[in-house]
Amino acid sequence: MMFLPLFTLLFINCCYAESGFFWHVTDFHYDPTYWTSQLSCNDVVAHPGKYGDYWCDSPWALVQDSIDNMARIKSDVDFIIWTGDNMAHIDDAHTSLDTNLGVLDNVTRALNSSFLGTPFYPCLGNHDYYPSDQAGSDIDLYSRMAEMWGGWIKDPAQIELFKKGGYYSALIRPNLRLLALNTVLYMQGDEVTANQTDPADQFKWIDSVLSTSRSRGEKVLITGHISPTFIVPSLVDWFQPRYHQPYVDLMTQYSDIIIAHHYGHDHADTFRVLQRSNGTGASAIFIAPSITPWRYRIPTETGAPHNPGIRLVEYDRVTGAHMNYHQYFINLTDSNRNGVTNWTELYDFQKTYHVSDMSVQSLLTIYKSMQTVGNELLLKFCDHMLVTNIPQNCTDAQQAGIWCGGQNTDIHDAKICVNEFIHRARRVDILSYFLNVLFDFFKDYL
């Protein structure tokens, strides 16, 4: 009588326990001055809302509410990826290393409190540093954050690596490794690393770890704050030119063992293909939207308003393969009006893009289907970028930037692609115009 229940249990574990989940959360950008001097608010807001404003970074109410709702939606996850940028967009004159550390400590405690015992794999964003963007010199920050996050990183050797350069590795499942990289070292504007060859020896370390993982039969997840691909649709490259190609070369060299990349920084919901110019060495990149609703304003351009988002990913525990993700969001305007948030599913990746998983092959299939202007999936992608279920006005140029920037890692190739995409769109418009003229002319005879 004992055999059947035991057999049933083993069968269930074998056949149904392979599915696991993890959260990806990024870019909290907490503004401690939100209710006082409003230093992140671009000088345009008089009375920001309870949960934030499209011109401002996050009040604590939004930070805590997003974490609470992650736990409400699904608390029993295998791990959580947290890809940095927790301090607000505030001038360095109004911050300090201690200020930034205080913010990091507050967010760390809030996350740990809601997911006690859950493994976290955090990395630093460019606004976590003081001065901001200067990752190459902040050894003090690395040491103090190693103390704060040591219970998550655990391995003493990896803690020492973090103290050296803000990066580390962890075996998160048998034969599934995660690399938490410090891509801020390669960022445009980092004056300390501008003329270095291999800041903090991270390139050398990545090559060594990925080579070892390949020989051991491990699959790998890559996480970091800044993606090596171009922000879409504007085709901005966050990487310094001297580091862009070496990073791409490393990742394409080991694409056979890389399951996926997860980054933040862009404050937008996108996915892209990292590959060589000839289409080889491809792997999948997923960029999660931010918690902060902050939109940038510079002399030449103003960012579009976007809502806060959190992402739940389903993966195969045995192979590491990513199967699906569920993107959750709040409508910030409604949340402020109602005085309460309503975190709901914005979309299901599989159902929305008509694919069976999150593999690079699926992403290539999606991009192939999005190659014409006005394509339904391309327009949905445009809406999702701003984390909204309200259709947006996505111009031909924006669609071109999305499609071309999502597949090219060479800026020259991307710009040629944009010109060709727009040219195709114009030819379609001209053809459509003449067909309409002919229809109007002959309609009385039909």
Coordinates of C-alpha atoms in Angstrom, one line a residue:
M1 CA 0.0 0.0 0.0
M2 CA 3.0 2.3 0.6
F3 CA 4.3 1.7 -3.0
L4 CA 1.6 3.6 -4.9
P5 CA 1.8 6.9 -3.1
L6 CA 5.6 6.9 -3.2
F7 CA 5.5 6.0 -7.0
T8 CA 3.0 8.8 -7.5
L9 CA 5.1 11.3 -5.7
L10 CA 8.2 10.4 -7.7
F11 CA 6.2 10.6 -10.9
I12 CA 4.9 14.1 -10.0
N13 CA 8.4 15.3 -9.1
C14 CA 9.8 13.9 -12.3
C15 CA 7.2 15.1 -14.8
Y16 CA 5.7 18.2 -13.3
A17 CA 8.3 19.8 -11.0
E18 CA 10.6 21.1 -13.7
S19 CA 8.7 24.4 -14.1
G20 CA 10.1 27.2 -11.8
F21 CA 9.6 31.0 -11.6
F22 CA 11.7 34.0 -10.9
W23 CA 11.1 37.7 -10.6
H24 CA 13.0 40.4 -12.5
V25 CA 12.8 43.8 -10.9
T26 CA 14.8 46.9 -11.8
D27 CA 15.3 50.6 -11.6
F28 CA 13.4 51.5 -8.4
H29 CA 15.0 55.0 -8.4
Y30 CA 13.7 56.0 -5.0
D31 CA 13.6 59.8 -4.4
P32 CA 14.0 60.6 -0.7
T33 CA 13.1 64.2 -1.6
Y34 CA 9.8 63.3 -3.3
W35 CA 7.6 65.0 -0.7
T36 CA 10.0 67.9 0.0
S37 CA 12.3 69.5 -2.6
Q38 CA 11.3 67.0 -5.4
L39 CA 14.8 66.9 -6.8
S40 CA 14.1 64.3 -9.4
C41 CA 11.0 66.0 -10.8
N42 CA 12.5 68.0 -13.7
D43 CA 11.2 71.3 -12.2
V44 CA 7.7 70.8 -13.7
V45 CA 5.7 69.2 -10.9
A46 CA 3.9 71.1 -8.1
H47 CA 1.8 68.3 -6.6
P48 CA 3.0 64.8 -7.4
G49 CA 0.7 61.8 -6.7
K50 CA 0.7 59.3 -3.9
Y51 CA 2.4 56.6 -6.1
G52 CA 4.5 58.9 -8.3
D53 CA 4.4 61.2 -11.3
Y54 CA 5.5 60.7 -14.9
W55 CA 8.0 63.5 -14.4
C56 CA 9.4 62.2 -11.1
D57 CA 11.2 59.2 -9.6
S58 CA 9.6 56.9 -7.2
P59 CA 8.2 57.8 -3.8
W60 CA 8.7 55.2 -1.1
A61 CA 5.0 54.3 -1.4
L62 CA 5.6 53.0 -5.0
V63 CA 8.8 51.1 -4.0
Q64 CA 7.1 49.3 -1.1
D65 CA 3.9 48.7 -3.1
S66 CA 5.7 47.1 -6.0
I67 CA 7.5 44.8 -3.7
D68 CA 4.4 43.9 -1.7
N69 CA 2.6 43.1 -4.9
M70 CA 5.4 40.9 -6.2
A71 CA 4.9 38.8 -3.0
R72 CA 1.1 38.9 -3.4
I73 CA 1.2 37.8 -7.1
K74 CA 3.8 35.0 -6.5
S75 CA 5.9 34.6 -3.4
D76 CA 7.1 31.1 -3.9
V77 CA 9.7 31.9 -6.6
D78 CA 13.1 30.1 -6.9
F79 CA 15.1 33.4 -7.0
I80 CA 14.9 37.1 -7.8
I81 CA 17.0 39.1 -10.3
W82 CA 17.5 42.7 -9.2
T83 CA 19.4 44.7 -11.8
G84 CA 20.2 48.0 -10.1
D85 CA 19.6 51.8 -10.2
N86 CA 17.9 52.4 -6.8
M87 CA 18.9 56.1 -6.3
A88 CA 16.9 58.8 -8.0
H89 CA 18.0 61.0 -10.9
I90 CA 19.4 63.6 -8.5
D91 CA 22.5 65.8 -9.1
D92 CA 25.6 64.6 -7.3
A93 CA 25.7 67.9 -5.4
H94 CA 22.7 66.8 -3.5
T95 CA 23.8 63.2 -2.8
S96 CA 26.7 61.4 -1.2
L97 CA 28.1 57.8 -0.9
D98 CA 26.2 57.5 2.5
T99 CA 23.0 58.7 0.9
N100 CA 23.2 56.1 -1.8
L101 CA 24.1 53.4 0.6
G102 CA 21.1 54.4 2.8
V103 CA 18.8 54.0 -0.2
L104 CA 20.3 50.6 -1.1
D105 CA 20.0 49.4 2.4
N106 CA 16.3 50.5 2.6
V107 CA 15.4 48.7 -0.7
T108 CA 17.5 45.6 0.3
R109 CA 15.6 45.4 3.6
A110 CA 12.2 45.8 1.9
L111 CA 12.9 43.1 -0.6
N112 CA 14.4 40.7 2.0
S113 CA 11.4 41.2 4.3
S114 CA 8.9 40.3 1.7
F115 CA 10.9 37.3 0.3
L116 CA 12.6 36.0 3.4
G117 CA 14.9 33.1 2.5
T118 CA 14.5 33.6 -1.3
P119 CA 17.9 33.9 -3.1
F120 CA 18.5 37.3 -4.6
Y121 CA 21.0 38.0 -7.4
P122 CA 21.5 41.8 -7.3
C123 CA 23.8 44.0 -9.3
L124 CA 24.6 47.7 -9.3
G125 CA 23.3 50.4 -11.6
N126 CA 25.0 53.6 -12.7
H127 CA 22.9 55.7 -10.3
D128 CA 23.9 53.5 -7.3
Y129 CA 27.4 55.0 -7.5
Y130 CA 28.7 58.2 -6.1
P131 CA 29.5 60.1 -8.2
S132 CA 26.9 58.6 -10.5
D133 CA 28.2 56.7 -13.5
Q134 CA 31.7 56.4 -12.2
A135 CA 31.9 52.7 -11.6
G136 CA 35.7 52.4 -12.0
S137 CA 36.6 54.2 -8.8
D138 CA 34.0 53.2 -6.2
I139 CA 35.9 50.5 -4.3
D140 CA 34.4 51.7 -1.0
L141 CA 30.9 51.1 -2.4
Y142 CA 31.9 47.6 -3.5
S143 CA 33.2 46.7 -0.1
R144 CA 30.2 48.1 1.8
M145 CA 27.7 46.5 -0.6
A146 CA 29.6 43.2 -0.3
E147 CA 28.8 43.3 3.4
M148 CA 25.2 44.1 2.8
W149 CA 24.7 41.5 0.1
G150 CA 27.1 38.9 1.4
G151 CA 24.3 36.7 2.7
W152 CA 23.0 36.5 -0.8
I153 CA 26.3 36.1 -2.7
K154 CA 27.5 33.6 0.0
D155 CA 30.6 32.2 -1.7
P156 CA 33.7 34.0 -0.1
A157 CA 35.6 33.9 -3.4
Q158 CA 32.6 35.6 -5.2
I159 CA 32.3 38.1 -2.4
E160 CA 36.0 39.0 -3.0
L161 CA 35.3 39.4 -6.7
F162 CA 32.4 41.8 -5.9
K163 CA 34.7 43.8 -3.7
K164 CA 37.1 44.1 -6.6
G165 CA 34.7 45.1 -9.4
G166 CA 31.1 44.6 -8.5
Y167 CA 30.6 41.3 -10.3
Y168 CA 30.2 37.6 -9.3
S169 CA 28.9 34.2 -10.3
A170 CA 26.5 31.7 -8.7
L171 CA 25.4 28.2 -9.4
I172 CA 21.6 28.7 -9.0
R173 CA 20.6 25.2 -10.0
P174 CA 22.5 22.0 -10.9
N175 CA 24.1 22.8 -14.3
L176 CA 22.6 26.4 -14.4
R177 CA 24.9 29.3 -13.6
L178 CA 24.2 33.0 -13.3
L179 CA 26.7 35.7 -14.0
A180 CA 25.9 39.0 -12.4
L181 CA 28.0 41.5 -14.4
N182 CA 29.0 45.1 -13.8
T183 CA 28.2 46.6 -17.2
V184 CA 28.4 50.1 -15.7
L185 CA 32.2 49.7 -16.1
Y186 CA 31.7 50.0 -19.8
M187 CA 29.2 52.9 -19.8
Q188 CA 29.5 56.1 -21.7
G189 CA 30.5 58.9 -19.3
D190 CA 32.6 56.7 -16.9
E191 CA 35.7 58.9 -16.9
V192 CA 37.7 56.4 -14.8
T193 CA 37.4 53.5 -17.2
A194 CA 37.5 55.6 -20.4
N195 CA 41.0 54.6 -21.3
Q196 CA 41.3 51.2 -19.7
T197 CA 41.5 47.9 -21.6
D198 CA 39.7 45.6 -19.2
P199 CA 38.3 47.4 -16.2
A200 CA 38.5 45.3 -13.0
D201 CA 39.6 42.4 -15.2
Q202 CA 36.0 41.5 -15.9
F203 CA 36.4 40.5 -19.5
K204 CA 39.1 38.1 -18.6
W205 CA 37.0 36.7 -15.8
I206 CA 33.9 36.3 -18.1
D207 CA 35.9 34.4 -20.6
S208 CA 37.3 32.1 -18.0
V209 CA 34.0 31.4 -16.3
L210 CA 32.1 30.8 -19.6
S211 CA 34.8 28.5 -20.8
T212 CA 34.7 26.5 -17.6
S213 CA 30.9 26.4 -17.8
R214 CA 31.0 25.1 -21.3
S215 CA 33.4 22.3 -20.3
R216 CA 31.2 21.3 -17.4
G217 CA 28.0 21.3 -19.4
E218 CA 26.5 24.2 -17.6
K219 CA 24.0 26.6 -19.1
V220 CA 24.3 30.3 -18.2
L221 CA 22.1 33.3 -17.4
I222 CA 23.7 36.7 -17.9
T223 CA 22.4 39.6 -15.8
G224 CA 23.6 43.2 -15.6
H225 CA 22.3 46.8 -15.5
I226 CA 23.1 48.1 -19.0
S227 CA 22.5 46.1 -22.2
P228 CA 25.2 46.0 -24.9
T229 CA 22.5 46.5 -27.5
F230 CA 21.1 49.9 -28.7
I231 CA 18.2 51.6 -26.9
V232 CA 15.2 51.6 -29.2
P233 CA 13.9 53.3 -31.2
S234 CA 16.6 56.0 -30.9
L235 CA 19.6 53.7 -31.4
V236 CA 21.6 55.1 -28.5
D237 CA 24.6 53.0 -27.5
W238 CA 25.2 53.1 -23.7
F239 CA 28.5 51.4 -24.0
Q240 CA 31.8 53.2 -24.7
P241 CA 32.9 52.3 -28.2
R242 CA 36.1 50.6 -26.9
Y243 CA 34.0 48.1 -24.9
H244 CA 31.0 47.5 -27.1
Q245 CA 32.6 45.0 -29.6
P246 CA 34.7 43.1 -27.0
Y247 CA 31.5 42.5 -25.0
V248 CA 29.5 41.4 -28.0
D249 CA 32.4 39.2 -29.1
L250 CA 32.5 37.4 -25.8
M251 CA 28.7 36.8 -25.7
T252 CA 28.5 35.6 -29.2
Q253 CA 31.5 33.3 -28.7
Y254 CA 29.5 31.5 -25.9
S255 CA 26.0 31.8 -27.3
D256 CA 25.7 28.0 -27.3
I257 CA 25.6 27.9 -23.5
I258 CA 23.8 31.2 -22.8
I259 CA 20.1 30.8 -22.1
A260 CA 19.3 34.5 -22.0
H261 CA 20.4 37.9 -20.9
H262 CA 18.4 40.1 -18.5
Y263 CA 19.1 43.8 -18.2
G264 CA 17.4 47.0 -17.0
H265 CA 18.4 50.7 -17.3
D266 CA 16.3 51.6 -20.3
H267 CA 13.0 52.2 -18.4
A268 CA 11.3 50.3 -21.2
D269 CA 10.0 46.9 -21.9
T270 CA 11.8 45.4 -24.9
F271 CA 13.5 42.2 -26.1
R272 CA 16.3 42.0 -28.6
V273 CA 18.7 39.6 -30.3
L274 CA 22.4 39.8 -29.6
Q275 CA 24.3 38.4 -32.7
R276 CA 27.1 39.0 -35.0
S277 CA 26.6 41.0 -38.2
N278 CA 26.3 37.8 -40.2
G279 CA 23.6 36.5 -38.0
T280 CA 25.6 33.8 -36.1
G281 CA 26.3 33.6 -32.4
A282 CA 22.7 34.7 -31.5
S283 CA 21.3 34.8 -27.9
A284 CA 18.2 36.4 -26.4
I285 CA 18.1 39.7 -24.5
F286 CA 15.2 40.7 -22.3
I287 CA 15.1 44.2 -20.9
A288 CA 12.6 44.7 -18.1
P289 CA 10.7 48.0 -17.5
S290 CA 11.5 50.1 -14.5
I291 CA 9.6 50.7 -11.3
T292 CA 10.1 54.4 -11.6
P293 CA 7.8 56.3 -14.0
W294 CA 10.4 59.0 -14.5
R295 CA 10.7 60.4 -18.0
Y296 CA 13.8 62.2 -19.1
R297 CA 13.9 65.8 -20.4
I298 CA 16.9 67.1 -22.3
P299 CA 17.3 70.1 -24.6
T300 CA 16.8 68.0 -27.8
E301 CA 14.3 65.4 -26.7
T302 CA 11.7 64.5 -24.1
G303 CA 10.9 60.9 -23.1
A304 CA 7.4 59.5 -23.4
P305 CA 5.5 58.8 -20.1
H306 CA 5.5 55.1 -19.1
N307 CA 4.0 53.1 -16.2
P308 CA 5.8 51.0 -13.5
G309 CA 6.3 47.3 -14.3
I310 CA 7.4 44.1 -12.7
R311 CA 8.2 40.8 -14.6
L312 CA 7.6 37.2 -13.6
V313 CA 9.6 34.6 -15.7
E314 CA 8.8 30.9 -16.0
Y315 CA 11.7 28.6 -16.7
D316 CA 12.6 24.9 -16.9
R317 CA 14.5 24.0 -13.7
V318 CA 16.3 21.1 -15.4
T319 CA 17.5 22.8 -18.6
G320 CA 17.3 26.5 -17.6
A321 CA 15.3 27.2 -20.8
H322 CA 13.0 30.2 -20.5
M323 CA 9.4 29.3 -21.3
N324 CA 7.3 32.4 -20.8
Y325 CA 7.0 35.6 -18.9
H326 CA 4.1 37.6 -17.4
Q327 CA 4.5 41.4 -17.5
Y328 CA 2.6 43.2 -14.7
F329 CA 2.0 46.9 -14.4
I330 CA -0.1 49.7 -12.9
N331 CA -1.7 52.6 -14.6
L332 CA -0.1 55.4 -12.6
T333 CA -2.8 57.9 -13.3
D334 CA -5.6 55.6 -12.2
S335 CA -3.6 54.5 -9.1
N336 CA -3.1 58.1 -8.0
R337 CA -6.8 59.0 -8.7
N338 CA -8.1 56.0 -6.8
G339 CA -5.5 56.1 -4.0
V340 CA -4.7 52.4 -4.4
T341 CA -2.8 50.4 -7.0
N342 CA -4.1 47.6 -9.1
W343 CA -1.2 45.5 -10.4
T344 CA -2.5 43.5 -13.3
E345 CA -1.0 41.4 -16.1
L346 CA -0.3 43.6 -19.1
Y347 CA 0.5 40.7 -21.3
D348 CA 1.7 37.1 -21.5
F349 CA 4.8 36.7 -23.7
Q350 CA 3.8 33.4 -25.4
K351 CA 0.2 34.4 -26.1
T352 CA 0.9 37.9 -27.3
Y353 CA 3.8 37.0 -29.7
H354 CA 2.5 33.6 -30.7
V355 CA 5.5 31.6 -29.7
S356 CA 6.1 28.5 -27.6
D357 CA 9.0 29.8 -25.5
M358 CA 11.5 32.6 -25.0
S359 CA 14.4 31.1 -27.0
V360 CA 16.4 33.1 -29.4
Q361 CA 14.7 31.1 -32.2
S362 CA 11.4 32.4 -31.0
L363 CA 12.7 36.0 -30.9
L364 CA 14.0 35.7 -34.5
T365 CA 10.6 34.4 -35.5
I366 CA 8.9 37.4 -33.9
Y367 CA 11.3 39.8 -35.6
K368 CA 10.7 38.1 -38.9
S369 CA 6.9 38.7 -38.5
M370 CA 7.5 42.3 -37.5
Q371 CA 9.4 43.4 -40.6
T372 CA 6.6 45.4 -42.2
V373 CA 5.4 48.8 -41.1
G374 CA 2.1 48.8 -39.2
N375 CA 2.4 45.1 -38.4
E376 CA 0.2 44.1 -35.4
L377 CA 3.0 42.6 -33.3
L378 CA 5.3 45.6 -34.0
L379 CA 2.6 48.0 -32.8
K380 CA 2.0 45.9 -29.7
F381 CA 5.8 46.0 -29.0
C382 CA 5.6 49.8 -29.3
D383 CA 2.8 49.9 -26.7
H384 CA 4.6 47.5 -24.4
M385 CA 7.7 49.6 -24.5
L386 CA 5.8 52.2 -22.5
V387 CA 4.2 49.6 -20.2
T388 CA 0.6 50.5 -21.3
N389 CA -2.5 48.8 -22.7
I390 CA -3.5 52.0 -24.4
P391 CA -2.5 52.1 -28.1
Q392 CA 0.3 54.5 -28.8
N393 CA 1.1 56.6 -31.9
C394 CA 4.1 54.7 -33.2
T395 CA 5.6 56.4 -36.2
D396 CA 7.3 54.7 -39.2
A397 CA 10.7 56.0 -37.9
Q398 CA 10.0 54.5 -34.4
Q399 CA 9.0 51.2 -35.9
A400 CA 12.2 51.2 -38.0
G401 CA 14.3 51.9 -34.9
I402 CA 12.6 49.1 -32.9
W403 CA 13.0 46.5 -35.7
C404 CA 16.5 47.4 -36.7
G405 CA 17.9 48.2 -33.2
G406 CA 16.5 45.0 -31.9
Q407 CA 18.6 42.8 -34.2
N408 CA 21.8 44.7 -35.0
T409 CA 24.9 45.2 -32.7
D410 CA 26.8 47.3 -35.2
I411 CA 25.6 50.9 -35.3
H412 CA 26.4 51.3 -39.0
D413 CA 24.4 48.2 -39.9
A414 CA 21.5 49.5 -37.7
K415 CA 21.3 52.9 -39.4
I416 CA 21.4 51.3 -42.9
C417 CA 18.6 49.0 -41.8
V418 CA 16.5 52.0 -40.6
N419 CA 16.9 53.7 -43.9
E420 CA 15.8 50.6 -45.8
F421 CA 12.9 50.0 -43.5
I422 CA 11.6 53.5 -43.9
H423 CA 12.1 53.3 -47.7
R424 CA 10.0 50.1 -47.8
A425 CA 7.3 51.8 -45.8
R426 CA 7.2 54.8 -48.1
R427 CA 6.9 52.5 -51.2
V428 CA 4.0 50.8 -49.5
D429 CA 2.4 54.1 -48.7
I430 CA 2.8 55.3 -52.4
L431 CA 1.4 52.0 -53.7
S432 CA -1.5 52.2 -51.3
Y433 CA -2.2 55.8 -52.4
F434 CA -2.4 54.9 -56.1
L435 CA -4.5 51.9 -55.4
N436 CA -7.0 54.1 -53.5
V437 CA -7.0 56.6 -56.3
L438 CA -7.7 53.8 -58.9
F439 CA -10.5 52.4 -56.6
D440 CA -12.2 55.8 -56.3
F441 CA -12.0 56.3 -60.1
F442 CA -13.5 52.9 -61.0
K443 CA -15.8 52.3 -58.0
D444 CA -18.8 53.6 -60.0
Y445 CA -18.2 50.9 -62.6
L446 CA -17.7 48.0 -60.2

